[in-house]
mmCIF file of C-alpha atoms and ligand atoms in Angstrom:
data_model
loop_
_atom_site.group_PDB
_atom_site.id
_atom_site.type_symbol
_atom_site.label_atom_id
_atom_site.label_comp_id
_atom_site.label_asym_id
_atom_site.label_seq_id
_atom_site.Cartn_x
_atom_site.Cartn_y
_atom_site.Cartn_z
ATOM 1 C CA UNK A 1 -0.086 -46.423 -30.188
ATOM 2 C CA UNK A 2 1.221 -49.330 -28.012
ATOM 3 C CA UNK A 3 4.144 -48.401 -25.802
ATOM 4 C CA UNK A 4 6.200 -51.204 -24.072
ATOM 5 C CA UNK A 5 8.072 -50.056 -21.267
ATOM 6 C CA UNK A 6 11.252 -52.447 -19.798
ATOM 7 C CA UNK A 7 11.982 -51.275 -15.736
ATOM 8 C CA UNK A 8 12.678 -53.129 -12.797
ATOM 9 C CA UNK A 9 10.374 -50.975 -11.221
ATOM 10 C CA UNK A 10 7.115 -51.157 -13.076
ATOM 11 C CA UNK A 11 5.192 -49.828 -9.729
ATOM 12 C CA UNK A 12 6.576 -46.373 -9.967
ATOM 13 C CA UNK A 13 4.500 -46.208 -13.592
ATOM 14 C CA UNK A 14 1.047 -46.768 -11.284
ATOM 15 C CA UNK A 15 0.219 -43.101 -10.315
ATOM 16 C CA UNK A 16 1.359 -41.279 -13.280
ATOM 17 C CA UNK A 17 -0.530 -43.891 -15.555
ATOM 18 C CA UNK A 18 -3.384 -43.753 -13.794
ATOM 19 C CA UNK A 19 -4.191 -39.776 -13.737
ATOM 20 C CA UNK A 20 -5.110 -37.124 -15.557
ATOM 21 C CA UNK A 21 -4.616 -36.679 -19.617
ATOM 22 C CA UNK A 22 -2.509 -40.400 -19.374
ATOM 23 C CA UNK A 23 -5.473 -42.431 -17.867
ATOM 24 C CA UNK A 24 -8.032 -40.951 -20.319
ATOM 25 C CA UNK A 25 -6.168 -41.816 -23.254
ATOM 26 C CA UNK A 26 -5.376 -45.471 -22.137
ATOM 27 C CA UNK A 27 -9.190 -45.881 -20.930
ATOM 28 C CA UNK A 28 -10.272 -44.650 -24.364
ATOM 29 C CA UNK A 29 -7.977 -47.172 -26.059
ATOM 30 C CA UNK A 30 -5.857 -44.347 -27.900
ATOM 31 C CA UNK A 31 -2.974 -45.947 -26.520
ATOM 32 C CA UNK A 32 -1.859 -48.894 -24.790
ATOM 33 C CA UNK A 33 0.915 -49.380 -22.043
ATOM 34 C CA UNK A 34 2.526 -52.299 -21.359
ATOM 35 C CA UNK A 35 4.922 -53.022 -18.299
ATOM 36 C CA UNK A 36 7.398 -55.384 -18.019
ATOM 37 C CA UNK A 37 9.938 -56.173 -15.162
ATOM 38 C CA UNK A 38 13.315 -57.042 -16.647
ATOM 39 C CA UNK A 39 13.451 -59.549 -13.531
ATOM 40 C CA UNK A 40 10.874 -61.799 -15.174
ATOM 41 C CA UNK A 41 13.367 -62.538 -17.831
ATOM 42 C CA UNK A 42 16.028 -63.914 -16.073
ATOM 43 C CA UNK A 43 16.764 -67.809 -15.591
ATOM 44 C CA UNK A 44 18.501 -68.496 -12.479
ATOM 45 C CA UNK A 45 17.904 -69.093 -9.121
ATOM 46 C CA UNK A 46 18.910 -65.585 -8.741
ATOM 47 C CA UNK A 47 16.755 -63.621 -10.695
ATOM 48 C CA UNK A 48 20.456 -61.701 -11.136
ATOM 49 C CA UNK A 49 20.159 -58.360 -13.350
ATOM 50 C CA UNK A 50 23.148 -56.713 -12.015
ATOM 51 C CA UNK A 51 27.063 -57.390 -12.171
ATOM 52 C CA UNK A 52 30.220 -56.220 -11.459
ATOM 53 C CA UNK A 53 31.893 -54.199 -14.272
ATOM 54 C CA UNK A 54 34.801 -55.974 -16.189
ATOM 55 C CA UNK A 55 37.993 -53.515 -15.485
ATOM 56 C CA UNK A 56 36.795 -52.916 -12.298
ATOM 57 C CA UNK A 57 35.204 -49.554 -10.498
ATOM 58 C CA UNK A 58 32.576 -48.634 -8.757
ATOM 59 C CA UNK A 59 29.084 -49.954 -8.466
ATOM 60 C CA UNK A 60 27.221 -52.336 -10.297
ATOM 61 C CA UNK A 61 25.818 -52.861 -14.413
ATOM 62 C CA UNK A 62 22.859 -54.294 -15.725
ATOM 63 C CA UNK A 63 23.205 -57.387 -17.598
ATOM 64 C CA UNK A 64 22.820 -57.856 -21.020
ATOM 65 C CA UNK A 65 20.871 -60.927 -21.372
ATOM 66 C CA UNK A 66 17.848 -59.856 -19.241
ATOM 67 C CA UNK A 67 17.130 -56.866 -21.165
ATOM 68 C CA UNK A 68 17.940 -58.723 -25.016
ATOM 69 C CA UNK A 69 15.138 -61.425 -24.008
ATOM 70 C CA UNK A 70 12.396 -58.954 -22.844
ATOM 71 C CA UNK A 71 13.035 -56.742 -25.855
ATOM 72 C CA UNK A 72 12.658 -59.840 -27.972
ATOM 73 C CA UNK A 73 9.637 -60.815 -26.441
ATOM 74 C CA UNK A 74 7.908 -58.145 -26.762
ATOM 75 C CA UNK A 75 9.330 -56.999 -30.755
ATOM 76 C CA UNK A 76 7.153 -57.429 -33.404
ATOM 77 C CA UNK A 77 8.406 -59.984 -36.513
ATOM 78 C CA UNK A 78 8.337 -57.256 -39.056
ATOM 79 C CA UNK A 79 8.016 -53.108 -38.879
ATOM 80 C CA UNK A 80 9.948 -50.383 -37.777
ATOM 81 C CA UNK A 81 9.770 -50.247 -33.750
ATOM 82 C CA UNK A 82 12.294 -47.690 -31.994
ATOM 83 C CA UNK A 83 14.097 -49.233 -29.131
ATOM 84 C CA UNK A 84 14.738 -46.322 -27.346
ATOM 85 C CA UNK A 85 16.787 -46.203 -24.199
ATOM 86 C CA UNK A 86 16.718 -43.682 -22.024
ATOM 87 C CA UNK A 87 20.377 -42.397 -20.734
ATOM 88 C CA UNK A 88 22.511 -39.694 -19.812
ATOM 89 C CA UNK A 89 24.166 -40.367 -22.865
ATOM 90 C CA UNK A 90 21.399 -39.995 -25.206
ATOM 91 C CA UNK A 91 20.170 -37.562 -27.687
ATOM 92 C CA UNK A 92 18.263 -34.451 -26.230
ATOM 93 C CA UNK A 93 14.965 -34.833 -25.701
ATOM 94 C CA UNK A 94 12.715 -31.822 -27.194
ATOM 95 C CA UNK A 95 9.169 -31.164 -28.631
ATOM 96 C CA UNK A 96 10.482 -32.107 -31.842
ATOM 97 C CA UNK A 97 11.625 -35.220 -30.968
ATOM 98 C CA UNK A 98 8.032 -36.042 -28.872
ATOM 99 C CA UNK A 99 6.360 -35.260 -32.421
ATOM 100 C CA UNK A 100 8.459 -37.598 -34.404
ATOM 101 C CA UNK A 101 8.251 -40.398 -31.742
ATOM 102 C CA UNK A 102 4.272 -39.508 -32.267
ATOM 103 C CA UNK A 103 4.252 -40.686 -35.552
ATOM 104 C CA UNK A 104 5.010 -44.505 -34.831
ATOM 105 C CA UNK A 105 2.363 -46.914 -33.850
ATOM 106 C CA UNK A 106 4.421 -48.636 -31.550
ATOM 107 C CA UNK A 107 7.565 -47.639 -28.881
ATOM 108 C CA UNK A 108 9.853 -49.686 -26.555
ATOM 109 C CA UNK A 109 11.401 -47.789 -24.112
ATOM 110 C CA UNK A 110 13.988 -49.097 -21.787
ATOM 111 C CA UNK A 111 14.803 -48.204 -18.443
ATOM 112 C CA UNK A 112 18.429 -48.678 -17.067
ATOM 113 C CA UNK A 113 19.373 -48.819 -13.200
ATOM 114 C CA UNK A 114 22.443 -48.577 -10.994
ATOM 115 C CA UNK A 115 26.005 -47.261 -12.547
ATOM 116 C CA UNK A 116 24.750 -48.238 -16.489
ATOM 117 C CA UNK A 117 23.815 -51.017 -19.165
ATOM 118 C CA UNK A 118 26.461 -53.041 -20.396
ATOM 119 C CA UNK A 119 27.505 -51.487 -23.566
ATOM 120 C CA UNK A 120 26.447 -54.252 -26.065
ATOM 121 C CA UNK A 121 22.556 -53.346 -25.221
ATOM 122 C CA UNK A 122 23.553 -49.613 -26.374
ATOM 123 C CA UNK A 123 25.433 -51.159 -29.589
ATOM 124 C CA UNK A 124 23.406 -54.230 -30.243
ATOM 125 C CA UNK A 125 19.660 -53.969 -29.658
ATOM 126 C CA UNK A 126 18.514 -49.985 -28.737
ATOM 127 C CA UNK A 127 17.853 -47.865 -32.048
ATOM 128 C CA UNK A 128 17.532 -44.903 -30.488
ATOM 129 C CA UNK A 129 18.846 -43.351 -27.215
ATOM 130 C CA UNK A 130 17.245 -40.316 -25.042
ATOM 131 C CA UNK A 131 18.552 -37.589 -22.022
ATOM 132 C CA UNK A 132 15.898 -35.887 -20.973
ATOM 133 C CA UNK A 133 18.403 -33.286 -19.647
ATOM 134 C CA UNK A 134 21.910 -32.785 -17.726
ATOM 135 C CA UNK A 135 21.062 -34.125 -13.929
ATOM 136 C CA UNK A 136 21.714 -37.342 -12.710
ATOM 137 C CA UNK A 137 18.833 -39.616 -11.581
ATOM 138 C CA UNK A 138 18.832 -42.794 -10.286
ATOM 139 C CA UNK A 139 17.646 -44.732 -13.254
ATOM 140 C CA UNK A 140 15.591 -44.082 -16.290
ATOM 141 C CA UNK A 141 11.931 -44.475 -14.924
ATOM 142 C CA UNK A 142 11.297 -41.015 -14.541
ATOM 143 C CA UNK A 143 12.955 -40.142 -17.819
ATOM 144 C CA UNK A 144 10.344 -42.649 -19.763
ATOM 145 C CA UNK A 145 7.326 -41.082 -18.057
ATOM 146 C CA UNK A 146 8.010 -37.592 -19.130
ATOM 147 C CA UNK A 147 8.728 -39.524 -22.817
ATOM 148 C CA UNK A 148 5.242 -40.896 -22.410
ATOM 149 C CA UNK A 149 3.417 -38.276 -21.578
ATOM 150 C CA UNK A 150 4.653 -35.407 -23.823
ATOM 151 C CA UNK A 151 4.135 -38.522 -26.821
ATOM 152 C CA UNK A 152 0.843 -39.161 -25.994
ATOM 153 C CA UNK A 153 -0.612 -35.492 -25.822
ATOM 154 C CA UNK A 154 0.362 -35.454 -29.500
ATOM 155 C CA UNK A 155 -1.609 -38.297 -30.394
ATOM 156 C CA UNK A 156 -4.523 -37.411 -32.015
ATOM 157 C CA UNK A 157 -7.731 -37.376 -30.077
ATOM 158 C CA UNK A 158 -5.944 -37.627 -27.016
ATOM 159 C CA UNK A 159 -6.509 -33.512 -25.721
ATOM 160 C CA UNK A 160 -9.764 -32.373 -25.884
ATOM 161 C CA UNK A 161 -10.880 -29.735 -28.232
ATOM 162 C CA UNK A 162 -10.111 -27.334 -26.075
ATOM 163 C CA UNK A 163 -6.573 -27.085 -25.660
ATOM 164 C CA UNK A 164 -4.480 -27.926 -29.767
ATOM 165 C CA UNK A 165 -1.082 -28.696 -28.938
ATOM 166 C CA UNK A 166 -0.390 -26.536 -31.509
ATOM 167 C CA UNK A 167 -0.592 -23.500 -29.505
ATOM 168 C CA UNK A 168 2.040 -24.735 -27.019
ATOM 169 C CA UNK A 169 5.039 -23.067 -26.014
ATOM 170 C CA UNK A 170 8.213 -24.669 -27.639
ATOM 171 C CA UNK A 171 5.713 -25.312 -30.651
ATOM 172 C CA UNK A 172 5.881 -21.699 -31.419
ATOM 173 C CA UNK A 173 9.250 -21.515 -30.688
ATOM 174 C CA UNK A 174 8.268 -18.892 -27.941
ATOM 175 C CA UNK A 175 7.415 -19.197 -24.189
ATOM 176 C CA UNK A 176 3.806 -18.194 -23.493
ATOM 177 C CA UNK A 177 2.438 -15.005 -22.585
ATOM 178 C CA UNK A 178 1.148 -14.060 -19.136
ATOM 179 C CA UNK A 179 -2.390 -15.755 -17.882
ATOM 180 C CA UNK A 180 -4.961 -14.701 -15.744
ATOM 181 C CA UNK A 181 -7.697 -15.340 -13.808
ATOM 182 C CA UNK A 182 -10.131 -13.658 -11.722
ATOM 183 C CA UNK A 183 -10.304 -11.841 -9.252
ATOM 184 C CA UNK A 184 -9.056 -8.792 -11.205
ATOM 185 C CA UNK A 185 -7.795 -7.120 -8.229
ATOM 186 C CA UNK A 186 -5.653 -9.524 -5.753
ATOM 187 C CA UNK A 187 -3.728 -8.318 -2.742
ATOM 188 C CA UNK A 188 -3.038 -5.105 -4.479
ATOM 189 C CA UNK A 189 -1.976 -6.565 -7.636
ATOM 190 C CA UNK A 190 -4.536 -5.832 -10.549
ATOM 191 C CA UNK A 191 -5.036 -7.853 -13.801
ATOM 192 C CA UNK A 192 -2.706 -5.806 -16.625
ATOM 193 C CA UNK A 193 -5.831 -3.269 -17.963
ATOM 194 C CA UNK A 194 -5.848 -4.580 -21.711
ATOM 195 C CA UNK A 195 -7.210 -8.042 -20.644
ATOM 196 C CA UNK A 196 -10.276 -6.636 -19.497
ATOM 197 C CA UNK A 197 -10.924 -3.897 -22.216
ATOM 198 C CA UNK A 198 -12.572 -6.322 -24.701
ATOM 199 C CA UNK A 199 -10.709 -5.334 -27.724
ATOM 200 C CA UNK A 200 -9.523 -8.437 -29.098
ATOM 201 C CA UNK A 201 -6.993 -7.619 -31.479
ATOM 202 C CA UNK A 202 -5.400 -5.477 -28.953
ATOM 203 C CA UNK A 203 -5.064 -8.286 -26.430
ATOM 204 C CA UNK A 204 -3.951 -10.694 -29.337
ATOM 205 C CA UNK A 205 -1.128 -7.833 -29.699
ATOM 206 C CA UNK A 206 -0.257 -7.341 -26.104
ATOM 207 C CA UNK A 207 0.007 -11.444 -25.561
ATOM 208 C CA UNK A 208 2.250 -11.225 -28.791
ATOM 209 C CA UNK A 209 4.212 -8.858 -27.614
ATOM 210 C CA UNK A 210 4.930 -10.258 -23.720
ATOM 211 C CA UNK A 211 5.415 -13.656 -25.458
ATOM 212 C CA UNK A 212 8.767 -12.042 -27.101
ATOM 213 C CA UNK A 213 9.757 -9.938 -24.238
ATOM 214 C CA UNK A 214 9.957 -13.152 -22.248
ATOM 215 C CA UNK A 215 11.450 -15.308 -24.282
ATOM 216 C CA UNK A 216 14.172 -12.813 -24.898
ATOM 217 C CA UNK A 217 14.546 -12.322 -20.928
ATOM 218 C CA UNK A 218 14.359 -16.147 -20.248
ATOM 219 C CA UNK A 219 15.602 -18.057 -23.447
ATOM 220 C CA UNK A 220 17.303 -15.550 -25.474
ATOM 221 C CA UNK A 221 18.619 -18.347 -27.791
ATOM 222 C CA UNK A 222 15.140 -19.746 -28.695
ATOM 223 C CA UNK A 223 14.142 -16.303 -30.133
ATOM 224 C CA UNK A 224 17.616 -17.058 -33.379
ATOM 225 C CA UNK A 225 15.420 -20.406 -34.117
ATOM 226 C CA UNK A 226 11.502 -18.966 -33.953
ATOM 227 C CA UNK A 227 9.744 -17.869 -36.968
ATOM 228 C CA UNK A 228 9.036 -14.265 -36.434
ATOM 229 C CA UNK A 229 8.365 -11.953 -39.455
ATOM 230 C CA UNK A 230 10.028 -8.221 -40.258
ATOM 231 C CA UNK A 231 7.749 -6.804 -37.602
ATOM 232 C CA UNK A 232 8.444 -9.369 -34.695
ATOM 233 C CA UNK A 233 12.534 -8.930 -35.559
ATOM 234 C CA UNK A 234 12.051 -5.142 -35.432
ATOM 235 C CA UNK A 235 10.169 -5.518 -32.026
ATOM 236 C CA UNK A 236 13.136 -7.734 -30.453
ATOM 237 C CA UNK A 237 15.966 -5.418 -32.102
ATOM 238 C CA UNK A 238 14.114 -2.329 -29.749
ATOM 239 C CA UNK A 239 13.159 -4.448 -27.129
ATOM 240 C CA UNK A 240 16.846 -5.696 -26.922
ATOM 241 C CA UNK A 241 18.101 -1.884 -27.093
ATOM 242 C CA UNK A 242 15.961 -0.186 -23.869
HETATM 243 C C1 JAH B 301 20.592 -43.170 -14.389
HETATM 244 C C2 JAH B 301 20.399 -45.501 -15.894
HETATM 245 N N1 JAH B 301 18.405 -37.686 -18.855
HETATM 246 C C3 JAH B 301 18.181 -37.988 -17.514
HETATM 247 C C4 JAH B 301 18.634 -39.368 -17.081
HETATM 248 C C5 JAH B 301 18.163 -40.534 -17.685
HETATM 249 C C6 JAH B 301 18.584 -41.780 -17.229
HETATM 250 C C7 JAH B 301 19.493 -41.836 -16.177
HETATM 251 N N2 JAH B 301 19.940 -40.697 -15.619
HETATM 252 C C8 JAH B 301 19.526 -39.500 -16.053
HETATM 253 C C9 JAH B 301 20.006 -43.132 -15.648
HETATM 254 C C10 JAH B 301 21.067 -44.370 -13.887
HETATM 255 C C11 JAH B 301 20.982 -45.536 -14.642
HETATM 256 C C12 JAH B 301 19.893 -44.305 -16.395
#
């Protein structure tokens, strides 16, 4: 996958891109990125990206033209490539929407600054638009990395075979059961007794079983959209009684 990403701050991609599960994938060629400063793409003396807003108000926009030219220069003639922009306004951002970005072999993501993008980019040239929640930030930088990085753990190859992001919480549909690690005694607090008794369908149970109790607890309204069979519906209907 090849991933273009439009910022004025291309710098704050340097760390996250070069670490970890991100860094291994681009050094092993399963994905490209590409960053390019919107600044580059202006003409005048200037380099101006910002304006005041027509009407009035507070604070300044982001140009149109700046942001039209790099997405053109970096568009492909033909195929579908999603020009996602990534707002308050947008579309929430889930695991669902990480596995269909997954499944194109190229991405543009564009990241807006100050009070907004003049509306014409939202109307005119982005095919898709993404909130990665409810909080205000000060531009969409951030917002693109987490984009990145939950899209590229889906591509294939990219985990090892240790970890199948099958398994993951929100994949389920259920948060994930309880982990530990030794010691099995620690201040006081000991390792819940099942973990330790070798009886693997027992465990497989117990994991099962805390899975459900905390998703009820913590995300009650993820448990009406999970797949759980007559046994697992049971369990929450007498879990939700005591
Ligand atoms: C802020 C342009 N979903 C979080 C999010 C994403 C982008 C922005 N804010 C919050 C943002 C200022 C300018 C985009």
């Amino acid at each position: 996958m090849r991933i273009d990403i439009l910022t004025l701050f291309p710098e704050m991609f340097q760390s996250p891109f070069s670490t970890s599960i991100l860094k291994r994938a681009i050094d092993r060629g399963l994905v490209s990125v590409n960053l390019h400063n919107i600044r580059d793409y202006t003409h005048d003396k200037h380099h101006t990206v910002d304006d005041y807003p027509y009407g009035g108000g507070a604070g300044m926009v982001l140009k149109p033209e700046p942001i039209f030219e790099a997405v053109e220069s970096v568009k492909p003639e033909s195929g579908e490539v999603p020009i996602i922009l990534l707002s308050p306004q947008g579309r929430p951002f889930s695991q669902q929407v990480a596995q269909e970005l997954s499944k194109y072999s190229r991405l543009i993501l564009i990241c807006g600054r100050y009070e907004g993008v003049d509306e014409r980019v939202h109307s005119h040239l982005v095919t898709d638009e993404i909130s990665i929640g409810d909080y205000v930030l000060s531009g969409g930088e951030l917002a693109a990395m987490v984009v990145v990085e939950a899209v590229v753990r889906l591509l294939p190859g990219v985990l090892g075979s240790e970890a199948s992001p099958l398994d993951d919480s929100h994949v389920a549909g259920l948060l994930e059961y309880p982990q530990y690690t030794r010691p099995a005694v620690f201040r006081d607090w000991s390792v819940p007794e099942v973990l330790l008794s070798g009886n693997h369908a027992q465990i497989a149970k117990w994991r099962h079983e805390q899975a459900i109790l905390r998703t009820l607890e913590r995300r009650p309204e993820l448990l009406d959209k999970a797949n759980l069979g007559l046994e697992e519906r049971q369990l929450v209907d007498r879990l939700k009684q005591s």
